[in-house]
Structures are given as structure tokens and as C-alpha cells.
Short mmCIF file of N, CA, C and O in Angstrom, two decimals:
data_model
loop_
_atom_site.label_atom_id
_atom_site.label_comp_id
_atom_site.label_asym_id
_atom_site.label_seq_id
_atom_site.Cartn_x
_atom_site.Cartn_y
_atom_site.Cartn_z
N UNK A 1 84.43 85.33 87.14
CA UNK A 1 85.15 86.58 86.94
C UNK A 1 85.21 87.38 88.25
O UNK A 1 86.25 87.94 88.58
N UNK A 2 84.09 87.40 88.98
CA UNK A 2 84.05 88.14 90.24
C UNK A 2 85.07 87.56 91.23
O UNK A 2 85.74 88.32 91.94
N UNK A 3 85.19 86.23 91.27
CA UNK A 3 86.15 85.58 92.17
C UNK A 3 87.58 85.95 91.82
O UNK A 3 88.41 86.16 92.70
N UNK A 4 87.89 86.04 90.54
CA UNK A 4 89.24 86.41 90.10
C UNK A 4 89.57 87.84 90.52
O UNK A 4 90.67 88.12 90.98
N UNK A 5 88.60 88.72 90.37
CA UNK A 5 88.80 90.11 90.77
C UNK A 5 89.00 90.18 92.29
O UNK A 5 89.87 90.91 92.78
N UNK A 6 88.25 89.41 93.03
CA UNK A 6 88.37 89.37 94.49
C UNK A 6 89.76 88.89 94.91
O UNK A 6 90.39 89.46 95.80
N UNK A 7 90.26 87.83 94.26
CA UNK A 7 91.58 87.29 94.57
C UNK A 7 92.66 88.33 94.26
O UNK A 7 93.59 88.53 95.07
N UNK A 8 92.56 88.98 93.14
CA UNK A 8 93.54 90.01 92.78
C UNK A 8 93.49 91.17 93.77
O UNK A 8 94.53 91.67 94.19
N UNK A 9 92.32 91.56 94.18
CA UNK A 9 92.17 92.63 95.16
C UNK A 9 92.81 92.24 96.49
O UNK A 9 93.51 93.05 97.12
N UNK A 10 92.59 91.00 96.93
CA UNK A 10 93.19 90.54 98.18
C UNK A 10 94.70 90.47 98.08
O UNK A 10 95.41 90.81 99.04
N UNK A 11 95.22 90.05 96.93
CA UNK A 11 96.67 90.00 96.74
C UNK A 11 97.27 91.41 96.79
O UNK A 11 98.31 91.63 97.40
N UNK A 12 96.60 92.36 96.15
CA UNK A 12 97.09 93.74 96.15
C UNK A 12 97.07 94.31 97.57
O UNK A 12 98.00 95.01 97.98
N UNK A 13 96.02 94.01 98.31
CA UNK A 13 95.92 94.48 99.70
C UNK A 13 97.04 93.89 100.55
O UNK A 13 97.68 94.59 101.34
N UNK A 14 97.30 92.58 100.38
CA UNK A 14 98.36 91.93 101.14
C UNK A 14 99.73 92.50 100.76
O UNK A 14 100.57 92.75 101.63
N UNK A 15 99.96 92.70 99.48
CA UNK A 15 101.23 93.27 99.02
C UNK A 15 101.42 94.66 99.61
O UNK A 15 102.51 94.99 100.10
N UNK A 16 100.38 95.48 99.61
CA UNK A 16 100.47 96.82 100.15
C UNK A 16 100.79 96.80 101.64
O UNK A 16 101.63 97.55 102.12
N UNK A 17 100.14 95.92 102.39
CA UNK A 17 100.39 95.82 103.83
C UNK A 17 101.83 95.38 104.10
O UNK A 17 102.50 95.93 104.98
N UNK A 18 102.31 94.41 103.34
CA UNK A 18 103.67 93.92 103.51
C UNK A 18 104.68 95.01 103.16
O UNK A 18 105.66 95.22 103.89
N UNK A 19 104.47 95.69 102.06
CA UNK A 19 105.37 96.76 101.65
C UNK A 19 105.39 97.89 102.68
O UNK A 19 106.46 98.39 103.04
N UNK A 20 104.23 98.26 103.18
CA UNK A 20 104.15 99.31 104.20
C UNK A 20 104.91 98.92 105.45
O UNK A 20 105.66 99.71 106.03
N UNK A 21 104.77 97.67 105.87
CA UNK A 21 105.48 97.18 107.05
C UNK A 21 106.99 97.21 106.83
O UNK A 21 107.75 97.62 107.71
N UNK A 22 107.45 96.79 105.66
CA UNK A 22 108.88 96.80 105.37
C UNK A 22 109.44 98.22 105.32
O UNK A 22 110.53 98.49 105.81
N UNK A 23 108.69 99.16 104.75
CA UNK A 23 109.14 100.56 104.73
C UNK A 23 109.27 101.08 106.16
O UNK A 23 110.26 101.72 106.50
N UNK A 24 108.30 100.77 107.01
CA UNK A 24 108.39 101.19 108.41
C UNK A 24 109.59 100.57 109.10
O UNK A 24 110.31 101.24 109.85
N UNK A 25 109.84 99.28 108.85
CA UNK A 25 111.00 98.60 109.45
C UNK A 25 112.31 99.25 109.02
O UNK A 25 113.20 99.48 109.84
N UNK A 26 112.45 99.52 107.73
CA UNK A 26 113.69 100.12 107.24
C UNK A 26 113.85 101.57 107.67
O UNK A 26 114.95 102.05 107.88
N UNK A 27 112.74 102.28 107.85
CA UNK A 27 112.82 103.64 108.37
C UNK A 27 113.34 103.62 109.80
O UNK A 27 114.21 104.41 110.17
N UNK A 28 112.85 102.68 110.60
CA UNK A 28 113.34 102.55 111.98
C UNK A 28 114.81 102.11 111.99
O UNK A 28 115.60 102.61 112.80
N UNK A 29 115.17 101.20 111.10
CA UNK A 29 116.57 100.76 111.02
C UNK A 29 117.46 101.93 110.63
O UNK A 29 118.50 102.16 111.24
N UNK A 30 117.05 102.70 109.63
CA UNK A 30 117.82 103.87 109.19
C UNK A 30 117.96 104.86 110.35
O UNK A 30 119.05 105.36 110.62
N UNK A 31 116.87 105.12 111.04
CA UNK A 31 116.90 106.08 112.15
C UNK A 31 117.83 105.62 113.26
O UNK A 31 118.45 106.44 113.94
N UNK A 32 117.96 104.30 113.44
CA UNK A 32 118.83 103.79 114.50
C UNK A 32 120.31 104.08 114.24
O UNK A 32 121.12 104.02 115.15
N UNK A 33 120.66 104.40 113.00
CA UNK A 33 122.05 104.71 112.66
C UNK A 33 122.37 106.19 112.81
O UNK A 33 123.49 106.61 112.62
N UNK A 34 121.37 106.99 113.15
CA UNK A 34 121.58 108.42 113.28
C UNK A 34 121.81 108.79 114.74
O UNK A 34 121.19 108.22 115.63
N UNK A 35 122.70 109.76 114.98
CA UNK A 35 122.98 110.14 116.36
C UNK A 35 121.81 110.84 117.05
O UNK A 35 121.73 110.91 118.25
N UNK A 36 120.93 111.41 116.26
CA UNK A 36 119.74 112.07 116.81
C UNK A 36 118.64 111.99 115.77
O UNK A 36 118.84 111.46 114.68
N UNK A 37 117.48 112.51 116.10
CA UNK A 37 116.37 112.46 115.15
C UNK A 37 116.74 113.20 113.87
O UNK A 37 117.48 114.15 113.87
N UNK A 38 116.18 112.73 112.75
CA UNK A 38 116.46 113.41 111.50
C UNK A 38 115.23 114.18 111.04
O UNK A 38 114.11 113.91 111.47
N UNK A 39 115.47 115.15 110.19
CA UNK A 39 114.37 115.97 109.68
C UNK A 39 114.46 116.03 108.16
O UNK A 39 115.51 115.77 107.57
N UNK A 40 113.34 116.34 107.56
CA UNK A 40 113.26 116.46 106.10
C UNK A 40 112.93 117.90 105.76
O UNK A 40 111.97 118.45 106.27
N UNK A 41 113.74 118.50 104.90
CA UNK A 41 113.55 119.88 104.50
C UNK A 41 113.12 119.92 103.03
O UNK A 41 113.94 119.76 102.13
N UNK A 42 111.83 120.08 102.80
CA UNK A 42 111.30 120.11 101.43
C UNK A 42 111.66 121.39 100.69
O UNK A 42 111.58 121.43 99.46
N UNK A 43 112.05 122.43 101.42
CA UNK A 43 112.37 123.70 100.76
C UNK A 43 113.79 123.70 100.19
O UNK A 43 114.14 124.56 99.38
N UNK A 44 114.61 122.75 100.60
CA UNK A 44 115.99 122.64 100.11
C UNK A 44 116.18 121.24 99.52
O UNK A 44 116.17 120.26 100.24
N UNK A 45 116.34 121.17 98.21
CA UNK A 45 116.46 119.88 97.54
C UNK A 45 117.88 119.61 97.08
O UNK A 45 118.64 120.53 96.80
N UNK A 46 118.21 118.33 97.00
CA UNK A 46 119.53 117.89 96.53
C UNK A 46 119.31 116.93 95.37
O UNK A 46 118.42 116.08 95.43
N UNK A 47 120.11 117.06 94.34
CA UNK A 47 120.01 116.18 93.19
C UNK A 47 120.69 114.85 93.51
O UNK A 47 121.86 114.80 93.83
N UNK A 48 119.91 113.76 93.45
CA UNK A 48 120.43 112.42 93.65
C UNK A 48 120.12 111.65 92.38
O UNK A 48 118.97 111.31 92.11
N UNK A 49 121.17 111.42 91.58
CA UNK A 49 120.94 110.82 90.26
C UNK A 49 120.11 111.77 89.42
O UNK A 49 120.43 112.95 89.29
N UNK A 50 119.01 111.28 88.91
CA UNK A 50 118.13 112.13 88.09
C UNK A 50 116.97 112.71 88.89
O UNK A 50 116.11 113.38 88.33
N UNK A 51 116.97 112.49 90.21
CA UNK A 51 115.85 112.94 91.04
C UNK A 51 116.25 114.10 91.93
O UNK A 51 117.34 114.11 92.51
N UNK A 52 115.34 115.04 92.08
CA UNK A 52 115.50 116.13 93.04
C UNK A 52 114.83 115.67 94.33
O UNK A 52 113.63 115.43 94.36
N UNK A 53 115.63 115.51 95.40
CA UNK A 53 115.12 114.94 96.64
C UNK A 53 115.17 115.96 97.77
O UNK A 53 116.05 116.82 97.79
N UNK A 54 114.22 115.87 98.71
CA UNK A 54 114.28 116.77 99.88
C UNK A 54 115.55 116.49 100.68
O UNK A 54 116.06 115.38 100.68
N UNK A 55 116.05 117.49 101.33
CA UNK A 55 117.25 117.35 102.14
C UNK A 55 116.91 116.66 103.46
O UNK A 55 115.98 117.06 104.14
N UNK A 56 117.66 115.61 103.77
CA UNK A 56 117.54 114.93 105.06
C UNK A 56 118.69 115.40 105.93
O UNK A 56 119.84 115.42 105.49
N UNK A 57 118.38 115.78 107.16
CA UNK A 57 119.41 116.29 108.06
C UNK A 57 119.28 115.66 109.43
O UNK A 57 118.19 115.31 109.87
N UNK A 58 120.42 115.54 110.08
CA UNK A 58 120.46 115.23 111.50
C UNK A 58 121.26 116.37 112.12
O UNK A 58 122.45 116.52 111.84
N UNK A 59 120.59 117.20 112.85
CA UNK A 59 121.23 118.42 113.33
C UNK A 59 121.55 119.29 112.12
O UNK A 59 120.70 119.55 111.29
N UNK A 60 122.82 119.68 111.97
CA UNK A 60 123.25 120.48 110.83
C UNK A 60 123.86 119.65 109.72
O UNK A 60 124.17 120.15 108.65
N UNK A 61 124.04 118.34 109.95
CA UNK A 61 124.67 117.45 108.96
C UNK A 61 123.64 116.98 107.93
O UNK A 61 122.59 116.46 108.27
N UNK A 62 123.99 117.16 106.65
CA UNK A 62 123.15 116.68 105.56
C UNK A 62 123.42 115.20 105.34
O UNK A 62 124.57 114.77 105.26
N UNK A 63 122.35 114.41 105.23
CA UNK A 63 122.48 112.97 105.10
C UNK A 63 122.43 112.48 103.65
O UNK A 63 122.89 111.38 103.36
N UNK A 64 121.86 113.27 102.77
CA UNK A 64 121.77 112.86 101.37
C UNK A 64 123.18 112.55 100.85
O UNK A 64 124.11 113.31 101.08
N UNK A 65 123.32 111.44 100.19
CA UNK A 65 124.57 111.00 99.58
C UNK A 65 125.67 110.69 100.61
O UNK A 65 126.84 110.62 100.26
N UNK A 66 125.31 110.50 101.87
CA UNK A 66 126.28 110.14 102.92
C UNK A 66 126.60 108.65 102.77
O UNK A 66 125.82 107.80 103.19
N UNK A 67 127.74 108.33 102.18
CA UNK A 67 128.09 106.95 101.89
C UNK A 67 128.42 106.13 103.13
O UNK A 67 128.21 104.92 103.16
N UNK A 68 128.92 106.76 104.18
CA UNK A 68 129.30 106.03 105.39
C UNK A 68 128.06 105.46 106.06
O UNK A 68 127.99 104.27 106.36
N UNK A 69 127.06 106.29 106.29
CA UNK A 69 125.83 105.82 106.93
C UNK A 69 125.11 104.83 106.03
O UNK A 69 124.56 103.84 106.50
N UNK A 70 125.12 105.07 104.76
CA UNK A 70 124.48 104.15 103.82
C UNK A 70 125.14 102.78 103.83
O UNK A 70 124.47 101.76 103.75
N UNK A 71 126.46 102.74 103.96
CA UNK A 71 127.18 101.48 104.03
C UNK A 71 126.82 100.68 105.27
O UNK A 71 126.64 99.47 105.22
N UNK A 72 126.69 101.37 106.40
CA UNK A 72 126.29 100.69 107.63
C UNK A 72 124.86 100.16 107.52
O UNK A 72 124.57 99.07 108.00
N UNK A 73 124.00 100.92 106.89
CA UNK A 73 122.62 100.49 106.70
C UNK A 73 122.56 99.26 105.81
O UNK A 73 121.85 98.30 106.09
N UNK A 74 123.36 99.24 104.75
CA UNK A 74 123.40 98.09 103.84
C UNK A 74 123.90 96.84 104.56
O UNK A 74 123.36 95.75 104.38
N UNK A 75 124.91 96.99 105.40
CA UNK A 75 125.43 95.86 106.18
C UNK A 75 124.35 95.31 107.11
O UNK A 75 124.16 94.10 107.20
N UNK A 76 123.62 96.19 107.76
CA UNK A 76 122.54 95.76 108.66
C UNK A 76 121.44 95.06 107.86
O UNK A 76 120.88 94.06 108.30
N UNK A 77 121.15 95.59 106.67
CA UNK A 77 120.15 94.97 105.79
C UNK A 77 120.56 93.56 105.41
O UNK A 77 119.76 92.63 105.47
N UNK A 78 121.81 93.37 105.06
CA UNK A 78 122.30 92.04 104.69
C UNK A 78 122.20 91.07 105.86
O UNK A 78 121.82 89.92 105.70
N UNK A 79 122.55 91.53 107.06
CA UNK A 79 122.44 90.68 108.25
C UNK A 79 120.99 90.27 108.48
O UNK A 79 120.71 89.12 108.82
N UNK A 80 120.09 91.21 108.29
CA UNK A 80 118.67 90.90 108.49
C UNK A 80 118.20 89.87 107.47
O UNK A 80 117.45 88.95 107.80
N UNK A 81 118.62 90.01 106.23
CA UNK A 81 118.23 89.03 105.20
C UNK A 81 118.78 87.65 105.52
O UNK A 81 118.08 86.64 105.36
N UNK A 82 120.04 87.56 105.97
CA UNK A 82 120.63 86.27 106.34
C UNK A 82 119.85 85.64 107.49
O UNK A 82 119.58 84.44 107.48
N UNK A 83 119.47 86.46 108.46
CA UNK A 83 118.69 85.96 109.60
C UNK A 83 117.34 85.41 109.13
O UNK A 83 116.93 84.32 109.51
N UNK A 84 116.66 86.17 108.27
CA UNK A 84 115.34 85.73 107.80
C UNK A 84 115.44 84.46 106.96
O UNK A 84 114.62 83.56 107.07
N UNK A 85 116.47 84.39 106.11
CA UNK A 85 116.65 83.18 105.29
C UNK A 85 116.90 81.95 106.16
O UNK A 85 116.36 80.89 105.93
N UNK A 86 117.76 82.10 107.17
CA UNK A 86 118.08 80.99 108.05
C UNK A 86 116.84 80.56 108.85
O UNK A 86 116.62 79.39 109.09
N UNK A 87 116.05 81.52 109.22
CA UNK A 87 114.85 81.24 110.01
C UNK A 87 113.82 80.45 109.21
O UNK A 87 113.11 79.63 109.78
N UNK A 88 113.74 80.67 107.92
CA UNK A 88 112.72 80.02 107.08
C UNK A 88 113.20 78.75 106.42
O UNK A 88 112.48 78.16 105.63
N UNK A 89 114.40 78.29 106.72
CA UNK A 89 114.89 77.04 106.13
C UNK A 89 114.41 75.85 106.86
O UNK A 89 114.03 75.76 107.92
#
């Protein structure tokens, strides 16, 4: 039983490390599409679907629900997935 708990703990730790790394990678990818650094304003929220989210801005431009930047990010994400799939074949 102790060994099973240890294995599950190690799997959870590995999953957390992988997820954290991917979030950092996508944050950097997202930031690369912005003309300047972006900021988060917790005092001003925007409704996105059923969630109230902090306002993301680059300069005076609000980024929440910006479909153009989101489309470019999705295209870059797809390219990255194709690259990773080809690399592991």
C-alpha cells in the first residue's frame, strides 16, 4: 500500500511540474504576440463566459476577448504541436 501511495505521489508531482512548465511556455508565447508588456488589473473585471476575469491590458488596449491576438496564438500553438508530434515520431 505504501508503494502505491508513493507512486501516485510521484505521478502527481511529475504532472504538476509538467503543467507548470507548459503554463510558463504558453505565457511566454502569449507575451511574444503583444507589442509591449501586459498588465493585469484585478480592480477592473470583464465577464468572459460565466467567469469574471481580471482585465489584461497592453498599454491602454484591453486584451480580454481580443479575437485577433487569440487567433495568432492558436496558430502558433498548432505549429508547436505539429513540431512536437513530428519530433517524437
